[in-house]
Coordinates of C-alpha atoms in Angstrom, one line a residue:
X187 CA 186.3 158.8 53.2
X188 CA 185.1 155.1 53.1
X189 CA 181.5 154.7 52.1
X190 CA 179.3 152.2 52.9
X191 CA 177.1 150.0 50.6
X192 CA 173.4 149.4 51.4
X193 CA 173.0 146.3 52.8
X194 CA 176.9 145.6 53.4
X195 CA 177.8 145.8 57.3
X196 CA 179.7 143.7 60.2
X197 CA 177.8 140.8 59.8
X198 CA 177.9 140.8 56.4
X199 CA 179.8 137.3 57.2
X200 CA 177.3 135.8 59.0
X201 CA 176.0 132.8 56.2
X202 CA 172.2 133.4 55.0
X203 CA 169.7 132.1 57.8
X204 CA 168.9 128.5 57.2
X205 CA 165.1 127.7 57.6
X206 CA 163.9 126.1 60.6
X207 CA 163.8 122.0 60.3
X208 CA 160.2 120.6 60.3
X209 CA 160.3 118.4 63.6
X210 CA 158.7 115.5 62.8
X211 CA 154.7 115.4 63.5
X212 CA 153.8 115.0 67.6
X213 CA 157.9 116.6 68.7
X214 CA 157.8 119.9 67.8
X215 CA 159.2 122.0 70.5
X216 CA 156.8 124.7 72.0
X217 CA 157.9 128.2 70.1
X218 CA 160.1 131.3 72.6
X219 CA 158.6 132.7 75.5
X220 CA 157.4 135.7 74.4
X221 CA 156.1 134.6 71.0
X222 CA 153.0 133.2 69.1
X223 CA 152.8 129.3 67.5
X224 CA 153.0 129.5 63.7
X225 CA 149.9 127.9 62.6
X226 CA 150.5 124.3 61.3
X227 CA 151.5 123.8 57.8
X228 CA 149.0 122.0 55.7
X229 CA 145.4 122.8 54.5
X230 CA 143.9 124.9 57.0
X231 CA 141.7 122.8 59.9
X232 CA 137.9 122.3 59.2
X233 CA 136.2 124.9 61.6
X234 CA 134.6 123.6 64.8
X235 CA 131.6 125.5 65.6
X236 CA 130.1 125.0 68.9
X237 CA 127.6 122.7 69.9
X238 CA 124.5 124.0 71.6
X239 CA 124.3 123.5 74.7
X240 CA 127.5 122.3 75.9
X241 CA 128.1 125.3 77.9
X242 CA 125.7 127.1 80.2
X243 CA 123.2 129.8 79.7
X244 CA 124.3 132.9 78.6
X245 CA 127.8 132.1 78.0
X246 CA 130.3 133.6 74.9
X247 CA 130.3 131.4 71.8
X248 CA 134.0 130.0 71.7
X249 CA 135.5 130.0 67.7
X250 CA 139.4 129.1 67.5
X251 CA 140.9 128.9 64.0
X252 CA 142.8 126.2 64.6
X253 CA 140.1 124.1 65.4
X254 CA 140.9 123.9 69.2
X255 CA 137.4 122.7 71.3
X256 CA 136.1 125.7 73.6
X257 CA 136.1 125.1 76.9
X258 CA 133.4 122.7 78.3
X259 CA 131.5 124.2 81.2
X260 CA 132.0 122.4 84.0
X261 CA 129.7 119.2 85.0
X262 CA 127.9 119.4 88.1
X263 CA 128.5 116.5 90.1
X264 CA 126.4 113.2 89.3
X265 CA 122.7 113.3 89.7
X266 CA 122.3 116.8 89.8
X267 CA 121.5 118.7 87.1
X268 CA 122.6 122.5 85.8
X269 CA 119.5 123.7 87.1
X270 CA 119.2 122.2 90.5
X271 CA 117.2 119.2 88.9
X272 CA 118.0 115.4 88.2
X273 CA 120.1 114.8 85.4
X274 CA 118.7 111.8 84.6
X275 CA 115.8 113.7 83.9
X276 CA 117.5 116.0 81.0
X277 CA 118.2 114.3 77.3
X278 CA 120.6 111.9 77.1
X279 CA 121.0 110.8 80.0
X280 CA 118.9 106.9 81.4
X281 CA 116.9 106.8 84.3
X282 CA 117.6 104.3 86.8
X283 CA 115.2 102.0 88.5
X284 CA 115.8 100.0 91.5
X285 CA 115.2 96.0 90.6
X286 CA 110.9 95.1 91.0
X287 CA 110.2 98.9 90.7
X288 CA 108.2 100.1 87.8
X289 CA 108.4 102.8 86.4
X290 CA 105.1 103.6 85.3
X291 CA 103.3 102.3 88.2
X292 CA 101.0 105.5 89.6
X293 CA 100.5 104.2 93.4
X294 CA 96.6 104.8 92.9
X295 CA 96.7 100.1 94.3
X296 CA 96.4 100.3 98.5
X297 CA 99.3 99.6 99.8
X298 CA 99.9 99.1 103.5
X299 CA 101.5 101.9 105.2
X300 CA 100.7 104.2 102.5
X301 CA 97.9 106.8 102.2
X302 CA 94.8 105.6 101.2
X303 CA 93.0 106.1 97.9
X304 CA 90.1 108.4 97.8
X305 CA 86.9 106.2 98.6
X306 CA 84.9 104.1 95.6
X307 CA 81.5 105.7 96.2
X308 CA 79.7 108.4 98.4
X309 CA 79.0 107.2 101.7
X310 CA 75.8 104.4 102.0
X311 CA 72.2 105.7 104.2
X312 CA 71.8 102.8 106.8
X313 CA 68.7 101.0 105.2
X314 CA 71.3 100.6 101.9
X315 CA 74.3 99.4 104.3
X316 CA 72.6 96.6 106.0
X317 CA 70.9 95.4 102.9
X318 CA 74.1 95.6 100.6
X319 CA 76.2 93.2 103.6
X320 CA 73.5 90.6 103.4
X321 CA 73.2 91.3 99.1
X322 CA 76.4 92.6 97.9
X323 CA 78.7 92.4 100.3
X324 CA 82.0 93.0 98.4
X325 CA 81.1 96.2 96.9
X326 CA 79.5 96.7 99.9
X327 CA 82.7 96.8 102.4
X328 CA 84.5 98.6 99.5
X329 CA 82.1 101.7 99.2
X330 CA 82.8 101.9 102.9
X331 CA 85.9 101.4 103.7
X332 CA 86.6 104.7 104.4
X333 CA 83.2 105.5 106.3
X334 CA 82.9 105.4 110.3
X335 CA 79.0 103.3 110.6
X336 CA 79.1 103.9 114.5
X337 CA 75.3 104.8 114.7
X338 CA 74.3 101.7 112.6
X339 CA 76.5 99.1 114.2
X340 CA 75.8 100.4 118.0
X341 CA 71.9 100.3 117.4
X342 CA 71.7 97.2 115.7
X343 CA 74.6 95.8 118.3
X344 CA 72.4 96.6 121.1
X345 CA 69.0 95.5 119.8
X346 CA 70.8 92.2 119.1
X347 CA 72.3 92.0 122.4
X348 CA 68.8 92.5 124.2
X349 CA 67.2 90.0 122.2
X350 CA 70.2 87.2 122.6
X351 CA 69.0 86.6 126.3
X352 CA 66.7 85.3 125.1
X353 CA 68.5 83.1 122.7
X354 CA 70.7 81.7 125.3
X355 CA 68.7 78.6 127.8
X356 CA 69.6 79.7 131.1
X357 CA 69.4 83.6 130.5
X358 CA 66.0 82.9 129.1
X359 CA 64.4 81.1 132.2
X360 CA 66.7 84.0 134.6
X361 CA 64.8 86.4 133.3
X362 CA 61.0 84.7 132.7
X363 CA 61.7 83.9 136.7
X364 CA 62.3 87.1 137.2
X365 CA 60.0 90.4 137.6
X366 CA 60.5 93.3 135.5
X367 CA 61.9 95.3 138.0
X368 CA 65.0 92.4 137.9
X369 CA 64.9 91.6 134.0
X370 CA 64.6 94.6 132.7
X371 CA 68.6 95.9 133.8
X372 CA 69.6 92.0 132.7
X373 CA 68.3 92.8 129.5
X374 CA 69.5 95.9 129.3
X375 CA 72.9 95.0 130.7
X376 CA 72.9 91.5 127.7
X377 CA 72.5 94.6 125.4
X378 CA 75.8 96.6 126.6
X379 CA 77.6 93.4 127.3
X380 CA 77.7 92.6 123.5
X381 CA 78.2 96.3 122.6
X382 CA 81.4 96.4 124.5
X383 CA 82.0 92.5 123.4
X384 CA 82.0 93.8 119.4
X385 CA 84.0 96.3 120.1
X386 CA 86.8 94.4 121.6
X387 CA 86.4 91.2 119.0
X388 CA 86.5 94.4 116.2
X389 CA 89.6 95.9 117.2
X390 CA 91.3 92.6 118.2
X391 CA 90.3 91.9 114.3
X392 CA 91.3 94.6 113.0
X393 CA 95.0 94.6 114.9
X394 CA 95.6 91.4 113.4
X395 CA 95.2 92.3 109.6
X396 CA 97.7 95.5 110.2
X397 CA 99.9 92.9 111.5
X398 CA 99.0 91.5 108.4
X399 CA 100.1 94.1 106.2
X400 CA 96.9 95.9 105.7
X401 CA 96.3 99.3 105.9
X402 CA 92.5 100.0 106.5
X403 CA 91.7 102.1 108.9
X404 CA 90.2 100.9 112.5
X405 CA 86.7 102.4 112.5
X406 CA 85.8 101.2 109.6
X407 CA 86.6 97.6 110.6
X408 CA 85.2 97.3 114.1
X409 CA 81.9 98.9 113.2
X410 CA 81.4 96.7 110.2
X411 CA 82.4 93.8 112.1
X412 CA 79.6 94.5 114.3
X413 CA 77.4 94.6 111.4
X414 CA 78.9 91.1 110.1
X415 CA 78.6 90.0 114.0
X416 CA 74.2 90.9 114.6
X417 CA 73.2 90.0 111.2
X418 CA 75.2 87.1 110.3
X419 CA 73.2 85.1 113.6
X420 CA 69.2 86.9 113.4
X421 CA 68.2 83.7 111.2
X422 CA 70.1 81.5 114.1
X423 CA 68.0 84.0 116.9
X424 CA 64.7 84.0 115.7
X425 CA 64.6 80.2 115.6
X426 CA 66.3 80.3 119.1
X427 CA 63.8 82.6 120.6
X428 CA 60.8 80.0 120.2
X429 CA 62.8 77.3 120.4
X430 CA 65.6 76.2 122.8
X431 CA 69.0 76.5 122.0
X432 CA 69.5 73.0 121.7
X433 CA 67.0 72.3 118.7
X434 CA 67.9 70.3 115.3
X435 CA 67.1 73.1 113.1
X436 CA 68.5 75.6 115.7
X437 CA 72.0 74.1 116.3
X438 CA 71.8 73.7 112.2
X439 CA 71.1 77.5 111.8
X440 CA 74.3 78.0 114.4
X441 CA 76.4 76.6 112.5
X442 CA 75.5 77.6 109.1
X443 CA 75.5 80.9 109.8
X444 CA 79.1 80.6 111.8
X445 CA 80.3 79.8 108.0
X446 CA 78.3 82.7 106.2
X447 CA 80.2 85.1 109.1
X448 CA 83.1 83.8 108.4
X449 CA 83.1 84.2 104.7
X450 CA 81.3 87.9 104.7
X451 CA 84.5 88.6 108.0
X452 CA 87.1 87.5 105.4
X453 CA 85.7 89.4 102.0
X454 CA 85.7 92.7 104.7
X455 CA 89.0 92.2 105.8
X456 CA 89.7 91.5 102.7
X457 CA 88.4 95.2 101.1
X458 CA 88.8 97.4 104.3
X459 CA 92.5 96.2 104.1
X460 CA 93.5 94.9 101.1
X461 CA 94.3 91.5 102.6
X462 CA 94.4 88.5 99.7
X463 CA 91.4 86.1 101.4
X464 CA 94.1 83.4 103.5
X465 CA 95.5 86.2 105.4
X466 CA 91.7 87.8 105.8
X467 CA 90.8 84.4 107.3
X468 CA 93.2 84.8 109.7
X469 CA 92.6 88.3 110.9
X470 CA 89.4 86.8 111.7
X471 CA 89.9 83.6 113.2
X472 CA 89.3 85.0 116.8
X473 CA 86.4 86.5 116.4
X474 CA 85.3 83.7 114.3
X475 CA 86.3 81.6 117.3
X476 CA 84.6 83.9 119.7
X477 CA 81.9 84.0 118.4
X478 CA 81.5 80.1 118.2
X479 CA 82.1 79.7 122.1
X480 CA 80.0 82.5 123.0
X481 CA 76.6 82.6 121.2
X482 CA 77.1 79.2 118.7
X483 CA 77.4 76.7 121.5
X484 CA 77.1 78.6 124.4
X485 CA 80.1 77.4 126.3
X486 CA 81.3 80.5 127.9

């Protein structure tokens, strides 16, 4: 019998298998289908641990012995964080602000069209309110900018209108010559007319202030403007009741109190509507001209 030796066979004549040739770096051929790639030659690569925060929460940690990076979690669209927030608020991101925007501003100042801040103090009683308009107008207007003053405004303006009849020469002569039954309606109607006039002029001033960028409320503005109109003309009216309207003292007091009214109106609109004094004076211009024509000079 023919015997077979170990290691001999029909493939013994085949040349010894040559080791695979090392391809140049960057030109390695992919391994045959179904075979696992061999690790690269040389020292083992340095172990790469996953960085904290690379993936989302509750995700497994990946370990690759060949130095490959773990798959990155899909980043959300720009402007949205991983938890529904903005990426600008997350660590490592830069917050973007518009040109001229103050990132540290808390919006504590008044702005036109914005909600008004809390009142600077409690409501003043009517005595302190009237005294404050004369002695400390700026602080009083700022403190009362959010409070309606209809009670003092209507009362003071009505009483001022009752006495204003005697400050005008023609009206005073009509009242003196009329009987009591005729004089009472004249006096009462004059008081009501001054109240209506104060409401209209105050509304015009408030509308102009809003058009110029003010943010005040109409009720405090109109009420305080009626008080300013009545209080500033009180010195002239007291002298005009006993003297004629053409008296030199009355004329001088008329112009002086008109200038004082302009200053108070400017302070009122500036504090109530948060406007600079030129705009505040411009908003009060129509009311000042009307008061000069109706009351001071008596031409209308």
